[in-house]
Each structure stands twice: as C-alpha cells, then as structure tokens.
Amino acid sequence: GAGVSQTPSNKVTEKGKYVELRCDPISGHTALYWYRQSLGQGPEFLIYFQGTGAADDSGLPNDRFFAVRPEGSVSTLKIQRTERGDSAVYLCASSSLGLAGGPRNEQFFGPGTRLTVL
Amino acid sequence: GNSVTQMEGPVTLSEEAFLTINCTYTATGYPSLFWYVQYPGEGLQLLLKATKADDKGSNKGFEATYRKETTSFHLEKGSVQVSDSAVYFCALSDNTAARKLTFGKGITLSVRP
C-alpha cells in the first residue's frame, strides 16, 4: 500500500517568505508527527497530532511555526517569515492506534521535504 | 530530558566484517528503543526495536539488546554486506501518550567489497 508522502520534495525560498509543507499519512493512521532534521543531526520532534488536534506541540521552536490537520488526515506545516536557520529536511511520520488507544510504537516516515532558505 | 548518544562516525568496514555500533540513552521511566536506517536516497525505515529490558530486537541479521543496567542498545551484525551501507540512527520513545521519538545523531556505515 501507499506509504507516507510529502510534497514538495524540495523547496527553495528567500528569507522572510512564507512556506507550507504538506504531509499525506498512511490511510487510517490517526497519529501524525512532524520532525526536523538538520545536516549531520538526527531528526528532532516538532509536533504530534492525534486525529485533528495537536496533542503535543512542545517541539515547535517558536511562534513562526504552525501546523494543522483539519480533517484528521493530511497535515500542513506552515512557517512564517522564514530564516536561514530554518533550512533543514522536514520529516513527517504516521502510526496507527494500539490496543490501549494511543499510537503504536512504530512510526512510518515519509521521504521528507528539503527546505532551503536563501 | 531524554537523550540518545551514538558513537562517532563514519565507520568503514570490509564485506563480511563484524559490526558494532554503540548507543546509550538517558530517559526517565522505561522507554522503548529503536534502530532506524536510512539507505541512500530513501526515507527512514525501522530496522528493529525492543520495548522492555533484556528484549532483543532482530532483523536482516542485525541484533540489539535492551540493557537497562548500562542504559545501552548497541547494534551488531556478524557479517556486513555492501548493501548495508547506510546511515543508522538509534532512537527512543518515551511512554507518554505522544510516543515521540528522540534520535541520536546517526552514524554513516560504508561497506567495501
């Protein structure tokens, strides 16, 4: 079946511009995560959705970052007034529900969007 | 907070050599532990996992044992292949509702024929 998809695969923008990154999770997965991976580092958690609501946004670095998931499926990560330090690969992951009602341990990752801020 | 420390890389081995990649962690409670792999040009894939102390995860000839007493989850393979060349990430998930992952920096493995 189809995996997690992310668009665009690459995005180049200028400092100060607004960008939107899209994630389409595996069908039926209610848990969705965004991570950011800087060069030479492991991915860092940004935000977690359970259904439509952001259940944990403790990893968002500041108020320029915002994410939505209005229908509990596709999610969009929005970055306002981009800065050069925002350049990174943005990863999306999804997982299904476990027996206890929370997400399963295994997260399935998309290919990422490489964002470059000039 | 939670953290994962991986040995410094990169690592270069000859085919059929023995592989060990060290990973230690700091966490409160009882996290689940993972190894993820990223092959060239591909996304992150789960390689193996262990959810409680003394569990051994295994897949594709790779193994790792959850050692609570040493807070470690070292990855091993008895005989590496060229196709194992990739970036390997150790990670943990806390047992909060989010189960968010904390990753190490990753290590690049290159296997020579």
GROMACS .gro file of C-alpha atoms in nm:
model
  231
    1GLY     CA    1   0.000   0.000   0.000
    2ALA     CA    2   0.094   0.364  -0.023
    3GLY     CA    3   0.334   0.499   0.234
    4VAL     CA    4   0.362   0.846   0.382
    5SER     CA    5   0.400   1.106   0.110
    6GLN     CA    6   0.532   1.460   0.140
    7THR     CA    7   0.524   1.750  -0.102
    8PRO     CA    8   0.718   1.925  -0.229
    9SER     CA    9   1.033   1.715  -0.215
   10ASN     CA   10   1.241   2.031  -0.237
   11LYS     CA   11   1.156   2.391  -0.158
   12VAL     CA   12   1.384   2.689  -0.206
   13THR     CA   13   1.266   3.021  -0.069
   14GLU     CA   14   1.400   3.357   0.029
   15LYS     CA   15   1.448   3.483   0.381
   16GLY     CA   16   1.129   3.635   0.514
   17LYS     CA   17   0.891   3.439   0.290
   18TYR     CA   18   0.609   3.208   0.398
   19VAL     CA   19   0.615   2.835   0.317
   20GLU     CA   20   0.377   2.543   0.350
   21LEU     CA   21   0.487   2.180   0.361
   22ARG     CA   22   0.234   1.902   0.311
   23CYS     CA   23   0.215   1.552   0.455
   24ASP     CA   24  -0.022   1.276   0.347
   25PRO     CA   25  -0.008   0.994   0.606
   26ILE     CA   26  -0.080   0.628   0.556
   27SER     CA   27  -0.454   0.578   0.520
   28GLY     CA   28  -0.619   0.506   0.854
   29HIS     CA   29  -0.326   0.628   1.066
   30THR     CA   30  -0.463   0.864   1.327
   31ALA     CA   31  -0.129   0.966   1.477
   32LEU     CA   32   0.087   1.208   1.277
   33TYR     CA   33   0.424   1.358   1.365
   34TRP     CA   34   0.649   1.628   1.223
   35TYR     CA   35   1.025   1.618   1.278
   36ARG     CA   36   1.308   1.842   1.157
   37GLN     CA   37   1.647   1.707   1.057
   38SER     CA   38   1.937   1.947   1.027
   39LEU     CA   39   2.253   1.850   0.840
   40GLY     CA   40   2.455   1.591   1.031
   41GLN     CA   41   2.195   1.553   1.304
   42GLY     CA   42   1.918   1.312   1.387
   43PRO     CA   43   1.554   1.415   1.345
   44GLU     CA   44   1.409   1.637   1.619
   45PHE     CA   45   1.044   1.625   1.722
   46LEU     CA   46   0.826   1.924   1.636
   47ILE     CA   47   0.459   1.835   1.684
   48TYR     CA   48   0.222   1.539   1.727
   49PHE     CA   49  -0.140   1.513   1.614
   50GLN     CA   50  -0.392   1.261   1.734
   51GLY     CA   51  -0.676   1.298   1.489
   52THR     CA   52  -0.741   1.664   1.417
   53GLY     CA   53  -0.591   1.807   1.733
   54ALA     CA   54  -0.231   1.896   1.811
   55ALA     CA   55  -0.181   1.684   2.123
   56ASP     CA   56   0.183   1.784   2.176
   57ASP     CA   57   0.346   2.088   2.012
   58SER     CA   58   0.632   2.117   2.258
   59GLY     CA   59   0.896   2.082   1.986
   60LEU     CA   60   0.793   2.382   1.776
   61PRO     CA   61   1.088   2.621   1.803
   62ASN     CA   62   0.889   2.947   1.807
   63ASP     CA   63   0.562   3.104   1.702
   64ARG     CA   64   0.667   3.129   1.336
   65PHE     CA   65   0.595   2.757   1.310
   66PHE     CA   66   0.240   2.627   1.299
   67ALA     CA   67   0.079   2.304   1.181
   68VAL     CA   68  -0.278   2.199   1.108
   69ARG     CA   69  -0.462   1.878   1.033
   70PRO     CA   70  -0.822   1.993   0.980
   71GLU     CA   71  -0.978   1.665   0.872
   72GLY     CA   72  -0.757   1.424   1.063
   73SER     CA   73  -0.567   1.309   0.755
   74VAL     CA   74  -0.344   1.547   0.555
   75SER     CA   75  -0.133   1.786   0.759
   76THR     CA   76   0.034   2.112   0.663
   77LEU     CA   77   0.335   2.260   0.839
   78LYS     CA   78   0.344   2.636   0.798
   79ILE     CA   79   0.649   2.853   0.852
   80GLN     CA   80   0.619   3.231   0.854
   81ARG     CA   81   0.899   3.483   0.798
   82THR     CA   82   1.149   3.209   0.716
   83GLU     CA   83   1.506   3.242   0.837
   84ARG     CA   84   1.824   3.081   0.706
   85GLY     CA   85   1.837   2.869   1.021
   86ASP     CA   86   1.509   2.705   0.918
   87SER     CA   87   1.693   2.525   0.636
   88ALA     CA   88   1.660   2.152   0.705
   89VAL     CA   89   1.479   1.838   0.596
   90TYR     CA   90   1.127   1.828   0.738
   91LEU     CA   91   1.003   1.476   0.800
   92CYS     CA   92   0.652   1.353   0.855
   93ALA     CA   93   0.564   1.022   1.018
   94SER     CA   94   0.241   0.842   1.098
   95SER     CA   95   0.132   0.549   1.308
   96SER     CA   96  -0.182   0.356   1.380
   97LEU     CA   97  -0.357   0.316   1.714
   98GLY     CA   98  -0.253   0.047   1.956
   99LEU     CA   99  -0.479  -0.160   2.176
  100ALA     CA  100  -0.457   0.090   2.459
  101GLY     CA  101  -0.584   0.369   2.235
  102GLY     CA  102  -0.257   0.554   2.193
  103PRO     CA  103  -0.022   0.538   1.892
  104ARG     CA  104   0.172   0.222   1.827
  105ASN     CA  105   0.546   0.225   1.881
  106GLU     CA  106   0.632   0.205   1.513
  107GLN     CA  107   0.628   0.528   1.316
  108PHE     CA  108   0.641   0.521   0.935
  109PHE     CA  109   0.836   0.806   0.783
  110GLY     CA  110   0.790   0.994   0.460
  111PRO     CA  111   1.079   1.090   0.229
  112GLY     CA  112   1.093   1.444   0.367
  113THR     CA  113   1.088   1.795   0.225
  114ARG     CA  114   1.425   1.963   0.192
  115LEU     CA  115   1.376   2.333   0.270
  116THR     CA  116   1.646   2.580   0.173
  117VAL     CA  117   1.615   2.941   0.284
  118LEU     CA  118   1.844   3.173   0.091
  119GLY     CA  119   1.508   1.536   2.929
  120ASN     CA  120   1.557   1.230   2.713
  121SER     CA  121   1.873   1.192   2.506
  122VAL     CA  122   2.048   0.936   2.286
  123THR     CA  123   2.423   0.921   2.231
  124GLN     CA  124   2.577   0.733   1.941
  125MET     CA  125   2.941   0.660   1.878
  126GLU     CA  126   3.120   0.896   1.643
  127GLY     CA  127   3.145   0.804   1.279
  128PRO     CA  128   3.182   0.741   0.998
  129VAL     CA  129   3.257   0.370   1.003
  130THR     CA  130   3.415   0.188   0.709
  131LEU     CA  131   3.431  -0.192   0.703
  132SER     CA  132   3.516  -0.464   0.457
  133GLU     CA  133   3.245  -0.703   0.347
  134GLU     CA  134   3.186  -0.989   0.594
  135ALA     CA  135   3.338  -0.794   0.884
  136PHE     CA  136   3.170  -0.782   1.226
  137LEU     CA  137   2.980  -0.464   1.305
  138THR     CA  138   2.911  -0.296   1.639
  139ILE     CA  139   2.755   0.050   1.664
  140ASN     CA  140   2.728   0.178   2.020
  141CYS     CA  141   2.422   0.356   2.154
  142THR     CA  142   2.347   0.474   2.507
  143TYR     CA  143   2.046   0.664   2.631
  144THR     CA  144   1.918   0.881   2.913
  145ALA     CA  145   1.549   0.870   2.992
  146THR     CA  146   1.304   0.869   3.278
  147GLY     CA  147   1.090   0.562   3.319
  148TYR     CA  148   1.103   0.276   3.074
  149PRO     CA  149   1.143   0.391   2.714
  150SER     CA  150   1.115   0.176   2.406
  151LEU     CA  151   1.433   0.160   2.197
  152PHE     CA  152   1.478   0.155   1.820
  153TRP     CA  153   1.729   0.143   1.541
  154TYR     CA  154   1.627   0.323   1.223
  155VAL     CA  155   1.818   0.302   0.893
  156GLN     CA  156   1.834   0.543   0.602
  157TYR     CA  157   1.962   0.392   0.279
  158PRO     CA  158   2.100   0.630   0.014
  159GLY     CA  159   1.817   0.823  -0.149
  160GLU     CA  160   1.549   0.667   0.072
  161GLY     CA  161   1.350   0.765   0.379
  162LEU     CA  162   1.395   0.648   0.737
  163GLN     CA  163   1.294   0.287   0.795
  164LEU     CA  164   1.255   0.099   1.120
  165LEU     CA  165   1.524  -0.169   1.141
  166LEU     CA  166   1.445  -0.321   1.482
  167LYS     CA  167   1.302  -0.239   1.821
  168ALA     CA  168   1.285  -0.354   2.184
  169THR     CA  169   1.020  -0.245   2.428
  170LYS     CA  170   1.147  -0.369   2.765
  171ALA     CA  171   1.465  -0.460   2.947
  172ASP     CA  172   1.652  -0.767   2.819
  173ASP     CA  173   1.442  -0.778   2.500
  174LYS     CA  174   1.642  -0.846   2.186
  175GLY     CA  175   1.533  -0.690   1.860
  176SER     CA  176   1.648  -0.851   1.538
  177ASN     CA  177   1.601  -0.803   1.165
  178LYS     CA  178   1.804  -0.866   0.847
  179GLY     CA  179   2.086  -1.020   1.051
  180PHE     CA  180   2.112  -0.717   1.282
  181GLU     CA  181   2.054  -0.752   1.656
  182ALA     CA  182   2.037  -0.521   1.955
  183THR     CA  183   1.963  -0.600   2.321
  184TYR     CA  184   1.792  -0.356   2.560
  185ARG     CA  185   2.031  -0.329   2.857
  186LYS     CA  186   1.874  -0.129   3.136
  187GLU     CA  187   2.169  -0.168   3.373
  188THR     CA  188   2.405   0.001   3.124
  189THR     CA  189   2.133   0.209   2.951
  190SER     CA  190   2.256   0.078   2.617
  191PHE     CA  191   2.116  -0.062   2.291
  192HIS     CA  192   2.420  -0.148   2.080
  193LEU     CA  193   2.363  -0.264   1.723
  194GLU     CA  194   2.552  -0.571   1.597
  195LYS     CA  195   2.579  -0.776   1.282
  196GLY     CA  196   2.805  -1.074   1.237
  197SER     CA  197   2.884  -1.027   0.868
  198VAL     CA  198   2.809  -0.700   0.690
  199GLN     CA  199   2.733  -0.669   0.320
  200VAL     CA  200   2.786  -0.384   0.076
  201SER     CA  201   2.407  -0.338   0.076
  202ASP     CA  202   2.420  -0.249   0.447
  203SER     CA  203   2.589   0.082   0.362
  204ALA     CA  204   2.355   0.344   0.508
  205VAL     CA  205   2.306   0.589   0.794
  206TYR     CA  206   2.196   0.427   1.121
  207PHE     CA  207   2.004   0.612   1.392
  208CYS     CA  208   1.942   0.495   1.746
  209ALA     CA  209   1.622   0.632   1.899
  210LEU     CA  210   1.395   0.605   2.199
  211SER     CA  211   1.030   0.677   2.255
  212ASP     CA  212   0.902   0.774   2.594
  213ASN     CA  213   0.590   0.611   2.721
  214THR     CA  214   0.385   0.929   2.727
  215ALA     CA  215   0.073   0.945   2.514
  216ALA     CA  216   0.263   1.102   2.225
  217ARG     CA  217   0.534   0.834   2.200
  218LYS     CA  218   0.752   1.091   2.031
  219LEU     CA  219   1.096   0.978   1.920
  220THR     CA  220   1.430   1.115   2.040
  221PHE     CA  221   1.711   1.033   1.797
  222GLY     CA  222   2.087   1.013   1.816
  223LYS     CA  223   2.299   1.197   1.559
  224GLY     CA  224   2.329   0.895   1.333
  225ILE     CA  225   2.634   0.719   1.202
  226THR     CA  226   2.730   0.651   0.843
  227LEU     CA  227   2.838   0.297   0.762
  228SER     CA  228   3.026   0.223   0.440
  229VAL     CA  229   3.099  -0.138   0.349
  230ARG     CA  230   3.373  -0.208   0.091
  231PRO     CA  231   3.353  -0.512  -0.137
   0.00000   0.00000   0.00000
